[in-house]
Amino acid sequence: GQQLNQSPQSMFIQEGEDVSMNCTSSSIFNTWLWYKQDPGEGPVLLIALYKAGELTSNGRLTAQFGTTRKDSFLNISASIPSDVGIYFCAGRLIQGAQKLVFGQGTRLTINP
Amino acid sequence: GAVVSQHPSRVICKSGTSVKIECRSLDFQATTMFWYRQFPKQSLMLMATSNEGSKATYEQGVEKDKFLINHASLTLSTLTVTSAHPEDSSFYICSASAPGGYTFGSGTRLTVV
């Protein structure tokens, strides 16, 4: 099936550092979504992107919808301990197709 | 914002019994809901798409007779794991297409003993 390649799989950083993760695919997407999942919880939407080239911020988070429609990145600036968790990208392949394809996730660990 | 409520959050059942998980959209109508399964340290795997008033669409490899989905109203979808076995133990998460994006429930940890 369709897959999103998300990298890195894990990150170990110091508090205050910036974080960058991305997702790529060989397929074209019309929607990119970034989620954060805490242990034992469902994913929580961070940022939604609907147009190629779109750059959107949510506090210290910034995400972009790649111009080729095949990739997206998420940046977190000045990381804090509560940023710890697993981040997933998700994409909707074609307009009208409702199901999402998920990346493999990026596990973020922060050393205080 | 759009909220999806999922219950129960945890359930332990004996092998051979059935378990029902509920997913409700609290402040919007969800004509389509999605059911995912997630194994430890892995991503979400879509099991099926639940459509209000019609049969669910299952992903390849998912047994429709084992994972029964009912979406009888615009605010409720249920997943029933029938004749559960230990290998069905997993984290099950529902989602709905809501204004502003896809909203997820808080998940159900199923343990079959």
Coordinates of N, CA and C in Angstrom, one line a residue:
Chain A
G1 N 0.8 -1.2 0.0 CA 0.0 0.0 0.0 C 0.8 1.3 0.0
Q2 N 0.2 2.4 0.0 CA 0.9 3.7 0.0 C 1.6 3.9 1.3
Q3 N 2.8 4.4 1.3 CA 3.6 4.7 2.5 C 4.1 6.0 2.5
L4 N 4.3 6.5 3.7 CA 5.0 7.8 3.9 C 6.3 7.4 4.7
N5 N 7.4 7.9 4.2 CA 8.7 7.7 4.8 C 9.0 8.9 5.7
Q6 N 8.9 8.6 7.0 CA 9.1 9.6 8.0 C 10.5 9.5 8.6
S7 N 11.2 10.6 8.8 CA 12.5 10.5 9.4 C 12.8 11.8 10.2
P8 N 13.6 11.7 11.2 CA 14.2 10.4 11.7 C 13.3 9.6 12.5
Q9 N 13.6 8.4 12.8 CA 12.7 7.5 13.6 C 12.8 7.9 15.0
S10 N 13.9 8.4 15.5 CA 14.0 8.9 16.9 C 15.0 10.0 17.0
M11 N 14.8 10.8 18.0 CA 15.7 12.0 18.2 C 15.9 12.1 19.7
F12 N 17.2 12.4 20.1 CA 17.5 12.6 21.5 C 18.2 14.0 21.5
I13 N 17.6 14.9 22.1 CA 18.1 16.3 22.1 C 18.1 16.9 23.5
Q14 N 18.8 18.1 23.6 CA 18.8 18.8 24.8 C 17.6 19.8 24.8
E15 N 17.1 20.1 26.0 CA 16.1 21.1 26.1 C 16.6 22.4 25.5
G16 N 15.7 23.1 24.8 CA 16.1 24.3 24.2 C 16.5 24.2 22.7
E17 N 16.9 23.0 22.3 CA 17.3 22.8 20.9 C 16.1 22.8 20.0
D18 N 16.4 23.1 18.7 CA 15.3 23.0 17.7 C 15.3 21.6 17.1
V19 N 14.1 21.3 16.6 CA 13.9 19.9 16.1 C 13.3 20.0 14.7
S20 N 13.7 19.1 13.8 CA 13.2 19.1 12.5 C 12.9 17.6 12.1
M21 N 11.8 17.4 11.5 CA 11.5 16.0 11.0 C 10.7 16.2 9.7
N22 N 10.7 15.1 8.9 CA 10.0 15.3 7.6 C 9.5 14.0 7.1
C23 N 8.6 14.1 6.2 CA 7.9 12.9 5.6 C 8.0 13.1 4.1
T24 N 8.3 12.0 3.4 CA 8.4 12.0 1.9 C 7.6 10.8 1.4
S25 N 7.2 11.0 0.1 CA 6.5 9.9 -0.5 C 6.7 9.9 -2.0
S26 N 6.5 8.9 -2.7 CA 6.5 8.9 -4.1 C 5.2 9.3 -4.7
S27 N 4.2 9.4 -3.9 CA 2.8 9.7 -4.3 C 2.5 11.2 -4.0
I28 N 1.5 11.7 -4.6 CA 1.1 13.1 -4.4 C 0.0 13.1 -3.4
F29 N 0.1 14.1 -2.5 CA -0.9 14.2 -1.4 C -1.6 15.6 -1.6
N30 N -2.9 15.6 -1.2 CA -3.6 16.9 -1.2 C -3.8 17.5 0.2
T31 N -3.5 16.7 1.2 CA -3.5 17.2 2.6 C -2.4 16.5 3.4
W32 N -1.7 17.4 4.2 CA -0.7 16.8 5.1 C -1.1 17.3 6.5
L33 N -1.0 16.3 7.4 CA -1.4 16.6 8.8 C -0.2 16.1 9.7
W34 N 0.0 16.9 10.8 CA 1.0 16.5 11.7 C 0.3 16.3 13.1
Y35 N 0.6 15.1 13.7 CA 0.0 14.7 15.0 C 1.1 14.5 16.0
K36 N 0.7 14.6 17.3 CA 1.6 14.2 18.4 C 0.8 13.2 19.2
Q37 N 1.5 12.1 19.6 CA 0.8 11.1 20.4 C 1.6 10.9 21.7
D38 N 0.9 11.0 22.8 CA 1.5 10.7 24.1 C 1.2 9.3 24.5
P39 N 2.0 8.6 25.3 CA 1.8 7.2 25.7 C 0.3 7.0 26.1
G40 N -0.3 5.9 25.6 CA -1.6 5.6 26.0 C -2.7 6.5 25.6
E41 N -2.4 7.4 24.6 CA -3.4 8.3 24.2 C -3.6 8.3 22.7
G42 N -4.6 8.9 22.2 CA -4.8 9.0 20.7 C -4.0 10.2 20.2
P43 N -3.7 10.2 18.9 CA -3.0 11.3 18.3 C -3.8 12.6 18.4
V44 N -3.0 13.7 18.6 CA -3.6 15.0 18.7 C -3.1 15.9 17.5
L45 N -4.0 16.5 16.8 CA -3.6 17.3 15.7 C -2.8 18.5 16.1
L46 N -1.7 18.7 15.4 CA -0.9 19.9 15.6 C -1.1 20.9 14.6
I47 N -0.9 20.5 13.3 CA -1.0 21.4 12.2 C -1.6 20.6 11.0
A48 N -2.5 21.3 10.3 CA -3.1 20.8 9.0 C -2.6 21.7 7.9
L49 N -2.3 21.1 6.8 CA -1.8 21.8 5.6 C -2.7 21.3 4.4
Y50 N -3.1 22.3 3.6 CA -4.1 21.9 2.5 C -3.6 22.3 1.1
K51 N -2.6 23.2 1.1 CA -2.2 23.7 -0.2 C -0.7 23.5 -0.4
A52 N -0.3 23.2 -1.6 CA 1.2 23.0 -1.9 C 1.9 24.4 -1.6
G53 N 3.0 24.3 -0.9 CA 3.8 25.5 -0.6 C 3.3 26.1 0.7
E54 N 2.2 25.7 1.3 CA 1.7 26.3 2.5 C 2.6 26.2 3.7
L55 N 2.8 27.2 4.4 CA 3.7 27.2 5.6 C 2.8 27.7 6.7
T56 N 2.7 26.9 7.7 CA 1.8 27.2 8.8 C 2.5 27.1 10.2
S57 N 2.2 28.0 11.1 CA 2.8 27.9 12.4 C 1.7 27.7 13.5
N58 N 2.1 27.0 14.5 CA 1.2 26.9 15.7 C 2.1 27.0 16.9
G59 N 2.3 28.2 17.4 CA 3.2 28.5 18.5 C 4.6 28.2 18.1
R60 N 5.3 27.3 18.8 CA 6.7 27.0 18.4 C 6.8 26.0 17.3
L61 N 5.7 25.5 16.8 CA 5.7 24.5 15.7 C 5.5 25.2 14.4
T62 N 6.2 24.8 13.4 CA 6.0 25.2 12.0 C 6.0 24.0 11.1
A63 N 5.1 24.0 10.1 CA 5.1 22.9 9.2 C 4.9 23.5 7.8
Q64 N 5.4 22.8 6.8 CA 5.2 23.2 5.4 C 4.8 22.0 4.5
F65 N 3.9 22.3 3.6 CA 3.4 21.4 2.6 C 4.4 21.6 1.4
G66 N 5.1 20.6 1.0 CA 6.1 20.7 0.0 C 5.5 21.1 -1.4
T67 N 6.2 21.8 -2.2 CA 5.7 22.3 -3.4 C 5.4 21.2 -4.4
T68 N 6.1 20.1 -4.3 CA 5.9 18.9 -5.2 C 4.7 18.1 -4.7
R69 N 4.2 18.4 -3.5 CA 3.0 17.7 -2.9 C 3.5 16.3 -2.4
K70 N 4.8 16.0 -2.5 CA 5.2 14.7 -2.1 C 5.9 14.7 -0.7
D71 N 6.0 15.9 -0.1 CA 6.7 15.9 1.2 C 6.2 17.0 2.1
S72 N 6.6 16.9 3.4 CA 6.2 17.9 4.3 C 7.2 17.8 5.5
F73 N 7.5 19.0 6.1 CA 8.3 18.9 7.3 C 7.7 19.6 8.5
L74 N 8.1 19.3 9.6 CA 7.7 19.9 10.9 C 8.9 20.3 11.7
N75 N 8.9 21.6 12.1 CA 10.0 22.1 12.9 C 9.4 22.5 14.3
I76 N 10.2 22.2 15.3 CA 9.8 22.6 16.7 C 11.0 23.5 17.2
S77 N 10.7 24.7 17.6 CA 11.8 25.6 18.0 C 11.8 25.6 19.5
A78 N 13.0 25.8 20.1 CA 13.2 25.9 21.5 C 12.5 24.8 22.3
S79 N 12.8 23.6 22.1 CA 12.1 22.5 22.7 C 12.0 22.5 24.2
I80 N 10.9 22.1 24.7 CA 10.7 22.0 26.2 C 10.3 20.6 26.5
P81 N 10.4 20.2 27.8 CA 10.1 18.8 28.2 C 8.8 18.3 27.8
S82 N 7.8 19.1 27.7 CA 6.5 18.6 27.3 C 6.4 18.3 25.8
D83 N 7.4 18.6 25.1 CA 7.4 18.2 23.6 C 7.7 16.7 23.5
V84 N 8.1 16.0 24.5 CA 8.4 14.6 24.4 C 7.2 13.9 23.9
G85 N 7.4 12.9 23.0 CA 6.3 12.1 22.5 C 6.6 11.6 21.2
I86 N 5.6 11.1 20.5 CA 5.8 10.5 19.1 C 5.1 11.4 18.2
Y87 N 5.7 11.8 17.2 CA 5.1 12.7 16.1 C 4.9 11.9 14.9
F88 N 3.7 12.0 14.3 CA 3.3 11.3 13.1 C 2.9 12.3 12.0
C89 N 3.4 12.1 10.8 CA 2.8 12.8 9.7 C 1.7 11.9 9.1
A90 N 0.8 12.5 8.5 CA -0.3 11.8 7.8 C -0.7 12.5 6.6
G91 N -1.1 11.8 5.6 CA -1.5 12.5 4.3 C -2.7 11.9 3.8
R92 N -3.4 12.7 3.0 CA -4.6 12.2 2.3 C -4.2 12.2 0.8
L93 N -4.3 11.0 0.2 CA -3.7 10.8 -1.1 C -4.4 11.7 -2.2
I94 N -5.7 11.5 -2.4 CA -6.3 12.2 -3.5 C -7.6 12.9 -3.0
Q95 N -8.0 13.9 -3.7 CA -9.2 14.6 -3.3 C -10.4 13.7 -3.3
G96 N -11.1 13.7 -2.2 CA -12.3 12.8 -2.1 C -12.0 11.5 -1.5
A97 N -10.8 11.0 -1.5 CA -10.4 9.8 -0.7 C -10.2 10.2 0.7
Q98 N -10.9 9.7 1.6 CA -11.0 10.2 3.0 C -9.9 9.6 3.9
K99 N -9.4 8.4 3.6 CA -8.6 7.8 4.6 C -7.2 8.4 4.5
L100 N -6.5 8.3 5.7 CA -5.2 8.9 5.8 C -4.1 7.8 5.8
V101 N -3.0 8.2 5.3 CA -1.8 7.3 5.3 C -0.9 7.9 6.3
F102 N -0.3 7.1 7.2 CA 0.5 7.6 8.3 C 2.0 7.2 8.1
G103 N 2.8 8.1 8.5 CA 4.3 7.9 8.6 C 4.6 6.9 9.7
Q104 N 5.8 6.5 9.8 CA 6.2 5.6 10.9 C 6.4 6.2 12.2
G105 N 6.4 7.5 12.3 CA 6.6 8.2 13.5 C 8.0 8.6 13.9
T106 N 8.1 9.7 14.6 CA 9.4 10.2 15.1 C 9.3 10.3 16.6
R107 N 10.1 9.5 17.3 CA 10.1 9.5 18.8 C 11.0 10.5 19.3
L108 N 10.5 11.5 20.0 CA 11.3 12.6 20.5 C 11.6 12.5 22.0
T109 N 12.9 12.5 22.3 CA 13.3 12.4 23.8 C 14.1 13.7 24.1
I110 N 13.8 14.3 25.2 CA 14.5 15.6 25.5 C 15.2 15.4 26.9
N111 N 16.5 15.7 26.8 CA 17.3 15.7 28.1 C 17.2 17.1 28.7
P112 N 16.8 17.1 30.0 CA 16.7 18.5 30.6 C 18.0 19.1 30.8
Chain B
G1 N -13.4 22.9 19.7 CA -13.1 22.1 18.5 C -13.8 20.8 18.6
A2 N -13.7 20.0 17.4 CA -14.3 18.7 17.3 C -13.7 17.7 18.3
V3 N -14.6 17.0 19.0 CA -14.2 16.1 20.0 C -14.7 14.7 19.7
V4 N -13.9 13.7 19.7 CA -14.3 12.3 19.6 C -14.0 11.6 20.9
S5 N -15.1 11.0 21.4 CA -15.0 10.3 22.7 C -15.0 8.8 22.5
Q6 N -14.0 8.1 23.0 CA -13.9 6.7 22.8 C -13.9 6.0 24.2
H7 N -14.7 4.9 24.3 CA -14.8 4.1 25.5 C -14.9 2.6 25.2
P8 N -14.4 1.8 26.1 CA -13.7 2.1 27.3 C -12.2 2.5 26.9
S9 N -11.5 3.0 27.9 CA -10.1 3.4 27.7 C -9.2 2.1 27.8
R10 N -9.7 1.2 28.7 CA -9.0 0.0 28.9 C -10.0 -1.1 29.1
V11 N -9.7 -2.3 28.6 CA -10.5 -3.4 28.8 C -9.7 -4.7 28.9
I12 N -10.0 -5.6 29.8 CA -9.4 -6.9 29.9 C -10.5 -7.9 29.7
C13 N -10.3 -8.8 28.8 CA -11.3 -9.8 28.6 C -10.7 -11.2 28.5
K14 N -11.5 -12.2 28.7 CA -11.1 -13.6 28.6 C -11.1 -14.0 27.2
S15 N -10.2 -14.9 26.8 CA -10.1 -15.4 25.5 C -11.4 -16.1 25.1
G16 N -11.9 -15.8 23.9 CA -13.2 -16.4 23.5 C -14.4 -15.5 23.6
T17 N -14.2 -14.4 24.4 CA -15.3 -13.5 24.6 C -15.3 -12.4 23.6
S18 N -16.3 -11.6 23.5 CA -16.4 -10.4 22.6 C -16.3 -9.1 23.4
V19 N -15.7 -8.1 22.7 CA -15.6 -6.8 23.4 C -16.1 -5.7 22.4
K20 N -16.8 -4.8 22.9 CA -17.3 -3.7 22.1 C -16.7 -2.4 22.5
I21 N -16.2 -1.7 21.5 CA -15.6 -0.4 21.7 C -16.5 0.7 21.0
E22 N -16.7 1.8 21.8 CA -17.6 2.8 21.2 C -16.8 4.1 20.9
C23 N -17.2 4.7 19.8 CA -16.6 6.0 19.4 C -17.7 6.9 19.1
R24 N -17.7 8.1 19.8 CA -18.8 9.1 19.6 C -18.2 10.4 19.2
S25 N -18.9 11.0 18.2 CA -18.5 12.4 17.9 C -19.4 13.3 18.8
L26 N -18.8 14.2 19.6 CA -19.6 14.9 20.7 C -20.3 16.2 20.2
D27 N -19.6 16.9 19.3 CA -20.2 18.2 18.9 C -20.2 18.4 17.4
F28 N -20.2 17.3 16.7 CA -20.4 17.3 15.2 C -20.9 16.0 14.7
Q29 N -21.4 16.0 13.5 CA -21.9 14.8 12.9 C -20.8 14.1 12.1
A30 N -20.6 12.9 12.3 CA -19.5 12.2 11.6 C -20.1 11.1 10.7
T31 N -20.2 11.4 9.4 CA -20.8 10.4 8.5 C -19.7 9.3 8.2
T32 N -18.5 9.6 8.4 CA -17.4 8.6 8.2 C -16.5 8.6 9.5
M33 N -16.3 7.4 10.0 CA -15.3 7.2 11.0 C -14.3 6.1 10.6
F34 N -13.2 6.1 11.3 CA -12.1 5.2 10.9 C -11.7 4.5 12.2
W35 N -11.3 3.2 12.0 CA -10.8 2.4 13.1 C -9.4 2.0 12.8
Y36 N -8.5 2.2 13.7 CA -7.1 1.9 13.6 C -6.7 0.9 14.7
R37 N -5.6 0.3 14.4 CA -5.0 -0.6 15.4 C -3.5 -0.2 15.5
Q38 N -3.0 -0.2 16.7 CA -1.6 0.3 16.8 C -0.9 -0.7 17.8
F39 N 0.2 -1.3 17.3 CA 1.0 -2.2 18.1 C 2.1 -1.3 18.7
P40 N 2.7 -1.8 19.9 CA 3.7 -1.0 20.6 C 4.8 -0.5 19.6
K41 N 5.1 0.7 19.8 CA 6.2 1.4 19.0 C 6.0 1.3 17.5
Q42 N 4.8 1.2 17.1 CA 4.5 1.2 15.7 C 3.5 2.3 15.3
S43 N 3.3 2.5 14.0 CA 2.4 3.5 13.6 C 1.0 3.0 13.6
L44 N 0.0 3.8 13.3 CA -1.4 3.4 13.2 C -1.6 2.7 11.9
M45 N -2.3 1.6 12.1 CA -2.7 0.8 10.9 C -4.2 0.9 10.7
L46 N -4.7 1.4 9.6 CA -6.1 1.5 9.3 C -6.7 0.1 9.2
M47 N -7.8 -0.1 9.9 CA -8.5 -1.4 9.8 C -9.7 -1.3 8.9
A48 N -10.4 -0.2 9.1 CA -11.7 -0.1 8.3 C -12.2 1.3 8.3
T49 N -13.0 1.6 7.3 CA -13.7 2.9 7.2 C -15.1 2.6 7.5
S50 N -15.7 3.3 8.5 CA -17.1 3.1 8.9 C -18.0 4.2 8.3
N51 N -19.0 3.8 7.6 CA -19.9 4.8 7.0 C -21.3 4.7 7.6
E52 N -21.8 5.8 7.9 CA -23.1 5.9 8.6 C -24.2 5.3 7.6
G53 N -24.9 4.3 8.1 CA -26.0 3.7 7.4 C -25.6 2.7 6.3
S54 N -24.3 2.4 6.2 CA -23.9 1.4 5.2 C -22.8 0.5 5.8
K55 N -22.5 -0.5 5.0 CA -21.4 -1.4 5.5 C -20.1 -0.7 5.5
A56 N -19.3 -1.2 6.5 CA -17.9 -0.7 6.6 C -17.0 -1.2 5.4
T57 N -16.0 -0.4 5.1 CA -15.0 -0.9 4.1 C -13.8 -1.3 4.9
Y58 N -13.4 -2.6 4.7 CA -12.3 -3.1 5.5 C -11.0 -3.1 4.6
E59 N -9.9 -2.8 5.3 CA -8.6 -2.9 4.6 C -8.2 -4.3 4.3
Q60 N -7.3 -4.5 3.4 CA -6.9 -5.8 3.0 C -6.3 -6.5 4.2
G61 N -6.7 -7.8 4.4 CA -6.1 -8.5 5.6 C -6.8 -8.4 6.9
V62 N -7.8 -7.5 6.9 CA -8.6 -7.4 8.2 C -9.9 -8.2 8.1
E63 N -10.1 -9.1 9.0 CA -11.2 -10.0 9.0 C -12.5 -9.3 9.4
K64 N -13.4 -9.2 8.5 CA -14.7 -8.4 8.8 C -15.6 -9.2 9.7
D65 N -15.5 -10.5 9.8 CA -16.3 -11.2 10.7 C -15.7 -11.2 12.1
K66 N -14.5 -10.9 12.2 CA -13.9 -10.8 13.5 C -14.0 -9.4 14.1
F67 N -13.9 -8.4 13.3 CA -14.0 -7.0 13.7 C -15.2 -6.4 13.1
L68 N -16.3 -6.5 13.9 CA -17.6 -6.1 13.4 C -17.7 -4.6 13.7
I69 N -18.1 -3.8 12.6 CA -18.3 -2.4 12.8 C -19.7 -2.0 12.5
N70 N -20.3 -1.2 13.3 CA -21.6 -0.7 13.2 C -21.6 0.8 13.3
H71 N -22.2 1.5 12.3 CA -22.3 3.0 12.4 C -23.7 3.4 12.1
A72 N -24.5 3.2 13.2 CA -25.9 3.3 13.0 C -26.4 4.7 13.1
S73 N -25.6 5.6 13.6 CA -26.0 7.0 13.7 C -24.9 7.9 13.3
L74 N -25.2 9.2 13.2 CA -24.2 10.2 12.7 C -23.2 10.5 13.8
T75 N -23.4 10.0 15.0 CA -22.5 10.3 16.1 C -21.9 9.1 16.8
L76 N -22.2 7.9 16.3 CA -21.7 6.7 17.0 C -21.3 5.6 16.0
S77 N -20.1 5.1 16.2 CA -19.6 4.0 15.6 C -19.1 3.0 16.6
T78 N -19.3 1.7 16.4 CA -18.8 0.7 17.4 C -18.0 -0.3 16.6
L79 N -17.0 -0.8 17.3 CA -16.1 -1.9 16.9 C -16.2 -3.0 17.9
T80 N -16.7 -4.2 17.4 CA -16.8 -5.3 18.3 C -15.7 -6.4 17.9
V81 N -14.9 -6.7 18.8 CA -13.9 -7.7 18.5 C -14.5 -9.0 19.0
T82 N -14.8 -9.9 18.1 CA -15.5 -11.1 18.4 C -14.5 -12.3 18.7
S83 N -14.9 -13.1 19.6 CA -14.1 -14.3 19.9 C -12.6 -13.9 20.1
A84 N -12.4 -13.0 21.0 CA -11.1 -12.4 21.1 C -10.0 -13.4 21.5
H85 N -8.8 -13.3 21.0 CA -7.7 -14.1 21.4 C -6.5 -13.2 21.8
P86 N -5.6 -13.8 22.5 CA -4.5 -13.0 23.0 C -3.8 -12.1 21.9
E87 N -3.8 -12.7 20.7 CA -3.1 -11.9 19.6 C -3.9 -10.7 19.1
D88 N -5.2 -10.6 19.6 CA -6.0 -9.4 19.4 C -5.6 -8.3 20.3
S89 N -4.8 -8.6 21.3 CA -4.5 -7.5 22.3 C -3.7 -6.4 21.6
S90 N -4.2 -5.2 21.7 CA -3.6 -4.1 21.0 C -4.2 -2.8 21.5
F91 N -3.8 -1.7 20.9 CA -4.4 -0.4 21.1 C -5.2 0.0 19.9
Y92 N -6.5 0.2 20.2 CA -7.5 0.5 19.1 C -7.9 1.9 19.2
I93 N -7.8 2.6 18.1 CA -8.1 4.1 18.1 C -9.1 4.3 17.0
C94 N -10.1 5.2 17.3 CA -11.1 5.6 16.3 C -10.8 7.0 15.9
S95 N -11.3 7.4 14.7 CA -11.1 8.8 14.2 C -12.3 9.2 13.4
A96 N -12.5 10.5 13.3 CA -13.6 11.0 12.5 C -13.1 12.1 11.7
S97 N -13.7 12.3 10.5 CA -13.4 13.4 9.7 C -14.3 14.6 10.2
A98 N -13.6 15.6 10.7 CA -14.3 16.7 11.4 C -13.9 18.0 10.8
P99 N -14.7 19.0 11.0 CA -14.3 20.4 10.6 C -12.9 20.7 11.1
G100 N -12.0 21.0 10.2 CA -10.6 21.4 10.6 C -9.6 20.2 10.5
G101 N -10.1 19.0 10.3 CA -9.2 17.9 10.2 C -9.7 16.6 10.7
Y102 N -8.9 15.7 10.9 CA -9.3 14.4 11.4 C -9.0 14.4 12.9
T103 N -10.0 14.1 13.7 CA -9.9 14.0 15.1 C -9.9 12.6 15.6
F104 N -9.1 12.3 16.6 CA -8.9 11.0 17.1 C -9.5 10.8 18.5
G105 N -10.0 9.6 18.8 CA -10.3 9.3 20.1 C -9.1 9.0 20.9
S106 N -9.3 8.8 22.2 CA -8.1 8.6 23.1 C -7.7 7.2 23.1
G107 N -8.3 6.3 22.4 CA -7.8 4.9 22.3 C -8.4 4.0 23.3
T108 N -8.3 2.7 23.0 CA -8.7 1.6 23.9 C -7.6 0.6 24.0
R109 N -7.2 0.4 25.1 CA -6.1 -0.7 25.3 C -6.9 -2.0 25.6
L110 N -6.8 -2.9 24.7 CA -7.5 -4.2 24.9 C -6.4 -5.3 25.2
T111 N -6.7 -6.0 26.3 CA -5.8 -7.1 26.7 C -6.7 -8.3 26.8
V112 N -6.3 -9.3 26.1 CA -7.1 -10.6 26.1 C -6.2 -11.6 26.8
V113 N -6.8 -12.2 27.9 CA -6.1 -13.1 28.7 C -6.6 -14.5 28.6

